[in-house]
Amino acid sequence: MKATARAHTNIALIKYWGKADAKLRLPLMSSLSMTLDKFYTDTSIEKSSENTEFYLNNQKQDTESTNRVINYVRRLQNEFGFSDKLIIKSTNHVPTAAGLASSSSAFAALAGAFNKFYDLNLSDRELSRLARIGSGSASRSIFGGFAVWQKGHDDLSSFAYSLDENPQMDLSLLAVELNCQKKKVSSTLGMKQAQTSPFFDTWINRNDYELEEMITAIKSNDFTKLGELAELNASEMHALNFTAQPGFTYFEPDTIKAIKLVQDLRQKGIECYYTIDAGPNIKILTQLRNIKDIEKIFESEFNNVKIIKASFGPGLSYLD
Ligand code: DP6
């Protein structure tokens, strides 16, 4: 028997950047994201006659990523009382490790495939909790549209829920691939380092307020408010990295150039905002009428820039 699940990646508009418990991946803050239509992972699980193995895009992976996946699946097996050997195959329709948070779709798809393979009939809440243990951001990829991951206080209370599965907001995300090199500092390490910033407490203290404001922006269909808040929240996250001890950054020279372009476009009346995750690429939040102008300017300012247009994607689904 083979079970396959598909999960779409998500981009946080209010970011998860700091853990209360690294093993359980309990966050120090709640976060909110938009699930994307264009980027997703398909993962299948079947029985193995020998060892548990992991293939990504048809290739066996290095020990680090294989261990992360295999240890995760063992952990789920322990929780539910299974011990068989498995073959796990994932196909990523996401530029891996280019700052598009591919681990969000990866661990959500894996939790889904596990649920299907063992016929567990888990609820979305339970699936979100399990996905979270693999990678925090994956908790939100169980849901489509806008999702909130409430931080909770222990393993059972930290999961995501759907804020709006089918949003009507005119909101597009342009994923601008400036630099596709594999990122040097993983999110797991980056967020640990960020906790040494003297501004970290301020980051945590602002979380309730920023989350509530973002939820209000979404509920009142206020794109401007959503964009301003998302940009501020991302800038705060990256300011933590700059001010960590020792400091670091995911930005490359082209990241700064792209930030300034977004600011210039806004001055010219083309409304757009940026958000940036654990990598050098930027994602632009905008509305349908502005996409062409933004593409034109980015294509003229950067050589070989790749821009992928995305909008709202669906939650977890099962393929067979
Ligand atoms: C910047 O979910 O990749 O994309 O839980 O350690 O696997 P781990 O981290 P991960 O971190 C995502 C960080 C982010 C912000 C976000 O998606 O909320």
Tab-separated table of C-alpha atoms and ligand atoms in Angstrom:
chain	number	residue	atom	x	y	z
A	1	MET	CA	0.000	0.000	0.000
A	2	LYS	CA	1.124	3.516	-0.788
A	3	ALA	CA	-0.232	6.781	0.640
A	4	THR	CA	0.479	10.180	-0.900
A	5	ALA	CA	-0.284	13.639	0.429
A	6	ARG	CA	0.214	17.124	-0.991
A	7	ALA	CA	0.865	20.238	1.072
A	8	HIS	CA	1.481	23.773	-0.122
A	9	THR	CA	4.128	26.044	1.274
A	10	ASN	CA	3.167	29.114	3.256
A	11	ILE	CA	4.684	32.541	3.773
A	12	ALA	CA	4.390	34.078	7.203
A	13	LEU	CA	3.062	37.620	7.378
A	14	ILE	CA	3.586	37.560	11.156
A	15	LYS	CA	6.668	35.435	11.649
A	16	TYR	CA	7.734	32.617	13.901
A	17	TRP	CA	11.306	33.416	14.954
A	18	GLY	CA	12.215	32.019	18.365
A	19	LYS	CA	11.469	28.836	20.278
A	20	ALA	CA	10.371	28.124	23.826
A	21	ASP	CA	11.190	24.406	23.367
A	22	ALA	CA	13.484	23.291	20.574
A	23	LYS	CA	12.661	19.570	20.784
A	24	LEU	CA	8.900	20.045	20.580
A	25	ARG	CA	9.217	23.126	18.381
A	26	LEU	CA	7.074	25.211	20.681
A	27	PRO	CA	7.281	28.840	19.594
A	28	LEU	CA	7.640	31.927	21.762
A	29	MET	CA	5.113	33.767	19.605
A	30	SER	CA	2.023	33.142	17.516
A	31	SER	CA	2.339	33.538	13.759
A	32	LEU	CA	0.083	34.045	10.755
A	33	SER	CA	0.586	32.994	7.159
A	34	MET	CA	-0.733	32.868	3.656
A	35	THR	CA	-0.678	29.444	1.961
A	36	LEU	CA	0.538	29.683	-1.647
A	37	ASP	CA	-0.834	28.017	-4.757
A	38	LYS	CA	2.415	27.753	-6.740
A	39	PHE	CA	4.722	25.919	-4.323
A	40	TYR	CA	4.008	22.502	-2.884
A	41	THR	CA	5.428	19.125	-1.885
A	42	ASP	CA	4.062	15.671	-2.689
A	43	THR	CA	5.120	12.938	-0.283
A	44	SER	CA	4.400	9.245	-0.413
A	45	ILE	CA	4.967	6.508	2.134
A	46	GLU	CA	5.101	2.803	1.422
A	47	LYS	CA	6.389	-0.254	3.228
A	48	SER	CA	10.068	-1.135	2.880
A	49	SER	CA	11.431	-4.636	3.090
A	50	GLU	CA	14.772	-3.342	4.378
A	51	ASN	CA	15.602	0.017	5.961
A	52	THR	CA	13.652	3.224	6.272
A	53	GLU	CA	14.814	5.388	3.371
A	54	PHE	CA	14.163	8.916	2.215
A	55	TYR	CA	14.308	10.232	-1.359
A	56	LEU	CA	13.850	13.853	-2.354
A	57	ASN	CA	13.161	14.547	-6.039
A	58	ASN	CA	14.159	10.921	-6.783
A	59	GLN	CA	17.525	11.225	-5.092
A	60	LYS	CA	18.804	9.836	-1.834
A	61	GLN	CA	19.677	12.775	0.409
A	62	ASP	CA	22.709	13.657	2.526
A	63	THR	CA	22.673	12.279	6.045
A	64	GLU	CA	21.573	15.564	7.646
A	65	SER	CA	18.249	15.885	5.838
A	66	THR	CA	17.702	12.127	5.754
A	67	ASN	CA	18.212	11.942	9.525
A	68	ARG	CA	15.819	14.803	10.141
A	69	VAL	CA	13.075	13.097	8.140
A	70	ILE	CA	13.722	9.586	9.429
A	71	ASN	CA	13.967	10.680	13.068
A	72	TYR	CA	10.734	12.586	12.647
A	73	VAL	CA	8.897	9.589	11.199
A	74	ARG	CA	10.271	7.364	13.996
A	75	ARG	CA	9.000	9.823	16.518
A	76	LEU	CA	5.523	9.694	15.002
A	77	GLN	CA	5.702	5.898	14.857
A	78	ASN	CA	6.610	5.793	18.564
A	79	GLU	CA	3.682	8.038	19.427
A	80	PHE	CA	1.214	5.794	17.581
A	81	GLY	CA	2.875	2.448	18.305
A	82	PHE	CA	4.242	1.453	14.875
A	83	SER	CA	7.698	0.198	14.015
A	84	ASP	CA	7.732	-0.914	10.358
A	85	LYS	CA	10.411	0.201	7.899
A	86	LEU	CA	9.239	2.711	5.328
A	87	ILE	CA	10.191	4.222	1.999
A	88	ILE	CA	9.473	7.936	1.985
A	89	LYS	CA	9.559	9.811	-1.304
A	90	SER	CA	9.075	13.556	-1.635
A	91	THR	CA	8.885	15.728	-4.696
A	92	ASN	CA	9.386	19.380	-4.021
A	93	HIS	CA	7.741	21.870	-6.296
A	94	VAL	CA	9.573	24.586	-4.381
A	95	PRO	CA	13.077	25.976	-4.948
A	96	THR	CA	14.653	24.094	-2.021
A	97	ALA	CA	16.455	26.168	0.602
A	98	ALA	CA	16.103	29.405	-1.352
A	99	GLY	CA	14.168	31.069	1.462
A	100	LEU	CA	10.795	29.817	0.325
A	101	ALA	CA	10.342	27.821	3.526
A	102	SER	CA	10.132	24.473	1.771
A	103	SER	CA	10.168	22.728	5.147
A	104	SER	CA	6.637	24.046	5.700
A	105	SER	CA	5.204	22.039	2.819
A	106	ALA	CA	7.626	19.132	3.397
A	107	PHE	CA	6.623	18.293	6.965
A	108	ALA	CA	2.932	19.032	6.418
A	109	ALA	CA	2.906	16.593	3.460
A	110	LEU	CA	4.829	14.033	5.508
A	111	ALA	CA	2.403	14.265	8.436
A	112	GLY	CA	-0.452	13.876	5.935
A	113	ALA	CA	1.112	10.836	4.238
A	114	PHE	CA	1.704	9.259	7.673
A	115	ASN	CA	-1.935	9.821	8.613
A	116	LYS	CA	-3.124	8.214	5.385
A	117	PHE	CA	-0.638	5.340	5.391
A	118	TYR	CA	-1.683	4.189	8.873
A	119	ASP	CA	-5.334	5.107	8.383
A	120	LEU	CA	-5.343	7.255	11.502
A	121	ASN	CA	-8.119	9.661	10.497
A	122	LEU	CA	-6.521	12.507	12.410
A	123	SER	CA	-8.231	15.881	12.696
A	124	ASP	CA	-6.647	18.964	11.107
A	125	ARG	CA	-5.702	20.163	14.571
A	126	GLU	CA	-3.907	16.913	15.311
A	127	LEU	CA	-2.192	16.980	11.904
A	128	SER	CA	-1.078	20.542	12.522
A	129	ARG	CA	0.430	19.549	15.864
A	130	LEU	CA	2.288	16.641	14.254
A	131	ALA	CA	3.533	18.776	11.347
A	132	ARG	CA	4.767	21.359	13.882
A	133	ILE	CA	7.034	18.775	15.510
A	134	GLY	CA	8.764	18.310	12.119
A	135	SER	CA	9.120	22.017	11.353
A	136	GLY	CA	7.290	24.832	13.085
A	137	SER	CA	6.070	26.585	9.952
A	138	ALA	CA	4.611	23.278	8.682
A	139	SER	CA	1.859	23.519	11.313
A	140	ARG	CA	0.264	26.270	9.184
A	141	SER	CA	0.502	24.392	5.847
A	142	ILE	CA	-2.276	21.992	6.862
A	143	PHE	CA	-4.627	24.872	6.016
A	144	GLY	CA	-5.261	26.895	2.880
A	145	GLY	CA	-5.780	30.666	2.657
A	146	PHE	CA	-4.835	32.446	5.878
A	147	ALA	CA	-3.802	30.371	8.909
A	148	VAL	CA	-2.818	31.281	12.453
A	149	TRP	CA	-0.461	29.170	14.554
A	150	GLN	CA	-1.357	29.881	18.149
A	151	LYS	CA	1.735	29.472	20.255
A	152	GLY	CA	0.011	27.541	23.058
A	153	HIS	CA	1.935	26.455	26.141
A	154	ASP	CA	2.681	22.768	25.569
A	155	ASP	CA	2.689	20.047	22.934
A	156	LEU	CA	-1.103	19.679	22.842
A	157	SER	CA	-1.998	23.362	22.810
A	158	SER	CA	0.392	24.536	20.066
A	159	PHE	CA	-1.234	24.091	16.646
A	160	ALA	CA	-2.546	26.161	13.759
A	161	TYR	CA	-6.120	26.884	12.753
A	162	SER	CA	-7.742	28.317	9.664
A	163	LEU	CA	-8.528	32.024	9.741
A	164	ASP	CA	-10.014	32.079	6.254
A	165	GLU	CA	-9.741	29.021	4.021
A	166	ASN	CA	-10.944	30.868	0.926
A	167	PRO	CA	-10.025	34.579	1.123
A	168	GLN	CA	-11.546	37.017	-1.329
A	169	MET	CA	-8.817	39.629	-0.822
A	170	ASP	CA	-7.024	40.909	-3.926
A	171	LEU	CA	-3.572	39.820	-2.741
A	172	SER	CA	-0.735	38.432	-4.843
A	173	LEU	CA	2.724	37.411	-3.826
A	174	LEU	CA	5.634	37.790	-6.216
A	175	ALA	CA	8.467	35.469	-5.235
A	176	VAL	CA	11.563	37.187	-6.587
A	177	GLU	CA	14.485	34.803	-6.976
A	178	LEU	CA	17.563	36.990	-6.812
A	179	ASN	CA	19.992	34.415	-5.560
A	180	CYS	CA	19.273	30.728	-5.489
A	181	GLN	CA	22.294	29.606	-3.544
A	182	LYS	CA	21.551	27.293	-0.660
A	183	LYS	CA	21.143	29.353	2.475
A	184	LYS	CA	24.050	29.283	4.890
A	185	VAL	CA	22.228	29.517	8.218
A	186	SER	CA	19.208	27.238	8.659
A	187	SER	CA	16.054	28.715	10.208
A	188	THR	CA	16.543	26.445	13.196
A	189	LEU	CA	20.008	27.908	13.879
A	190	GLY	CA	19.121	31.442	12.831
A	191	MET	CA	16.220	31.749	15.246
A	192	LYS	CA	18.326	30.344	18.088
A	193	GLN	CA	20.999	32.956	17.439
A	194	ALA	CA	18.384	35.739	17.165
A	195	GLN	CA	17.379	35.117	20.789
A	196	THR	CA	20.675	36.767	21.858
A	197	SER	CA	19.578	40.126	20.407
A	198	PRO	CA	18.950	42.894	22.976
A	199	PHE	CA	15.700	43.556	21.080
A	200	PHE	CA	14.394	40.023	21.427
A	201	ASP	CA	12.101	40.846	24.379
A	202	THR	CA	10.566	43.700	22.423
A	203	TRP	CA	9.916	41.300	19.529
A	204	ILE	CA	8.066	38.935	21.848
A	205	ASN	CA	6.178	41.715	23.639
A	206	ARG	CA	4.834	43.123	20.355
A	207	ASN	CA	3.548	39.766	19.105
A	208	ASP	CA	-0.005	39.894	20.510
A	209	TYR	CA	-0.533	43.409	19.195
A	210	GLU	CA	0.872	42.716	15.711
A	211	LEU	CA	-1.092	39.483	15.372
A	212	GLU	CA	-4.361	41.155	16.379
A	213	GLU	CA	-3.742	44.045	13.996
A	214	MET	CA	-3.031	41.595	11.154
A	215	ILE	CA	-6.201	39.641	11.879
A	216	THR	CA	-8.153	42.924	11.811
A	217	ALA	CA	-6.539	43.868	8.471
A	218	ILE	CA	-7.554	40.514	6.991
A	219	LYS	CA	-11.091	40.614	8.346
A	220	SER	CA	-11.624	44.143	7.058
A	221	ASN	CA	-10.040	43.322	3.668
A	222	ASP	CA	-7.474	46.082	4.203
A	223	PHE	CA	-4.542	45.358	1.880
A	224	THR	CA	-2.591	48.476	2.880
A	225	LYS	CA	-2.702	47.612	6.550
A	226	LEU	CA	-1.768	43.984	5.810
A	227	GLY	CA	1.213	45.038	3.677
A	228	GLU	CA	2.509	47.627	6.139
A	229	LEU	CA	2.306	45.192	9.030
A	230	ALA	CA	3.898	42.309	7.130
A	231	GLU	CA	6.809	44.510	6.050
A	232	LEU	CA	7.314	45.853	9.560
A	233	ASN	CA	7.187	42.372	11.077
A	234	ALA	CA	9.752	40.986	8.598
A	235	SER	CA	12.050	43.974	9.177
A	236	GLU	CA	11.860	43.413	12.921
A	237	MET	CA	12.825	39.763	12.454
A	238	HIS	CA	15.840	40.668	10.340
A	239	ALA	CA	16.822	43.435	12.779
A	240	LEU	CA	17.103	40.711	15.443
A	241	ASN	CA	19.580	38.876	13.241
A	242	PHE	CA	21.684	42.000	12.674
A	243	THR	CA	21.733	42.705	16.408
A	244	ALA	CA	22.279	39.118	17.621
A	245	GLN	CA	25.557	38.416	19.367
A	246	PRO	CA	27.347	37.635	17.119
A	247	GLY	CA	25.242	39.324	14.466
A	248	PHE	CA	24.445	37.803	11.093
A	249	THR	CA	22.181	38.440	8.147
A	250	TYR	CA	20.464	36.544	5.359
A	251	PHE	CA	20.616	39.649	3.185
A	252	GLU	CA	22.862	39.840	0.132
A	253	PRO	CA	23.607	43.107	-1.687
A	254	ASP	CA	20.748	42.342	-4.099
A	255	THR	CA	18.348	41.955	-1.159
A	256	ILE	CA	18.994	45.574	-0.145
A	257	LYS	CA	18.677	46.713	-3.741
A	258	ALA	CA	15.297	44.950	-3.970
A	259	ILE	CA	14.084	46.483	-0.692
A	260	LYS	CA	14.927	49.951	-2.014
A	261	LEU	CA	13.142	49.228	-5.274
A	262	VAL	CA	9.991	48.286	-3.373
A	263	GLN	CA	10.250	51.535	-1.378
A	264	ASP	CA	10.776	53.549	-4.616
A	265	LEU	CA	7.822	51.848	-6.307
A	266	ARG	CA	5.633	52.801	-3.381
A	267	GLN	CA	6.747	56.425	-3.626
A	268	LYS	CA	5.671	56.340	-7.260
A	269	GLY	CA	2.201	55.169	-6.260
A	270	ILE	CA	2.648	51.468	-7.132
A	271	GLU	CA	1.528	49.914	-3.887
A	272	CYS	CA	3.673	46.970	-2.795
A	273	TYR	CA	5.404	45.684	0.337
A	274	TYR	CA	8.132	43.140	0.991
A	275	THR	CA	8.557	40.217	3.312
A	276	ILE	CA	11.738	38.140	3.665
A	277	ASP	CA	12.344	34.764	5.308
A	278	ALA	CA	15.551	32.913	6.164
A	279	GLY	CA	17.262	33.580	2.844
A	280	PRO	CA	18.319	36.365	0.491
A	281	ASN	CA	15.225	36.463	-1.718
A	282	ILE	CA	12.333	38.842	-1.259
A	283	LYS	CA	8.618	38.273	-1.680
A	284	ILE	CA	6.506	41.196	-2.766
A	285	LEU	CA	2.936	41.599	-1.590
A	286	THR	CA	0.811	43.473	-4.069
A	287	GLN	CA	-2.488	43.565	-5.983
A	288	LEU	CA	-3.369	42.378	-9.479
A	289	ARG	CA	-3.309	45.802	-11.142
A	290	ASN	CA	0.327	46.420	-10.110
A	291	ILE	CA	1.946	43.115	-11.041
A	292	LYS	CA	3.003	44.066	-14.581
A	293	ASP	CA	4.694	47.330	-13.516
A	294	ILE	CA	6.574	45.615	-10.699
A	295	GLU	CA	7.766	42.805	-12.975
A	296	LYS	CA	8.954	45.299	-15.577
A	297	ILE	CA	11.021	47.284	-13.116
A	298	PHE	CA	12.570	44.234	-11.439
A	299	GLU	CA	13.437	42.703	-14.807
A	300	SER	CA	15.153	45.881	-15.891
A	301	GLU	CA	17.114	46.263	-12.629
A	302	PHE	CA	18.296	42.655	-12.160
A	303	ASN	CA	19.908	40.277	-14.633
A	304	ASN	CA	18.214	36.885	-14.954
A	305	VAL	CA	15.749	37.586	-12.175
A	306	LYS	CA	13.024	34.955	-11.851
A	307	ILE	CA	9.646	36.145	-10.629
A	308	ILE	CA	6.979	33.629	-9.702
A	309	LYS	CA	3.442	34.972	-9.239
A	310	ALA	CA	1.462	33.283	-6.526
A	311	SER	CA	-1.810	33.693	-4.725
A	312	PHE	CA	-3.829	31.726	-2.193
A	313	GLY	CA	-3.320	27.972	-2.163
A	314	PRO	CA	-5.301	25.121	-0.598
A	315	GLY	CA	-4.707	23.065	2.516
A	316	LEU	CA	-3.498	19.463	2.794
A	317	SER	CA	-4.915	16.984	0.271
A	318	TYR	CA	-4.490	13.279	-0.453
A	319	LEU	CA	-3.514	11.998	-3.877
A	320	ASP	CA	-3.903	8.251	-3.476
B	1	DP6	C1	11.462	32.784	8.714
B	1	DP6	O1	9.673	26.390	10.395
B	1	DP6	O2	11.807	26.394	9.042
B	1	DP6	O3	10.115	31.169	7.595
B	1	DP6	O4	10.803	24.932	13.241
B	1	DP6	O5	13.265	25.126	13.129
B	1	DP6	O6	12.029	23.935	11.307
B	1	DP6	P1	12.005	25.040	12.340
B	1	DP6	O7	11.911	26.412	11.546
B	1	DP6	P2	11.071	26.817	10.271
B	1	DP6	O8	11.164	28.398	10.403
B	1	DP6	C2	10.462	29.265	9.565
B	1	DP6	C3	10.952	30.636	9.799
B	1	DP6	C4	10.402	31.691	8.866
B	1	DP6	C5	9.172	32.366	9.486
B	1	DP6	C6	7.884	31.578	9.454
B	1	DP6	O9	7.649	30.778	8.524
B	1	DP6	O10	7.055	31.825	10.351
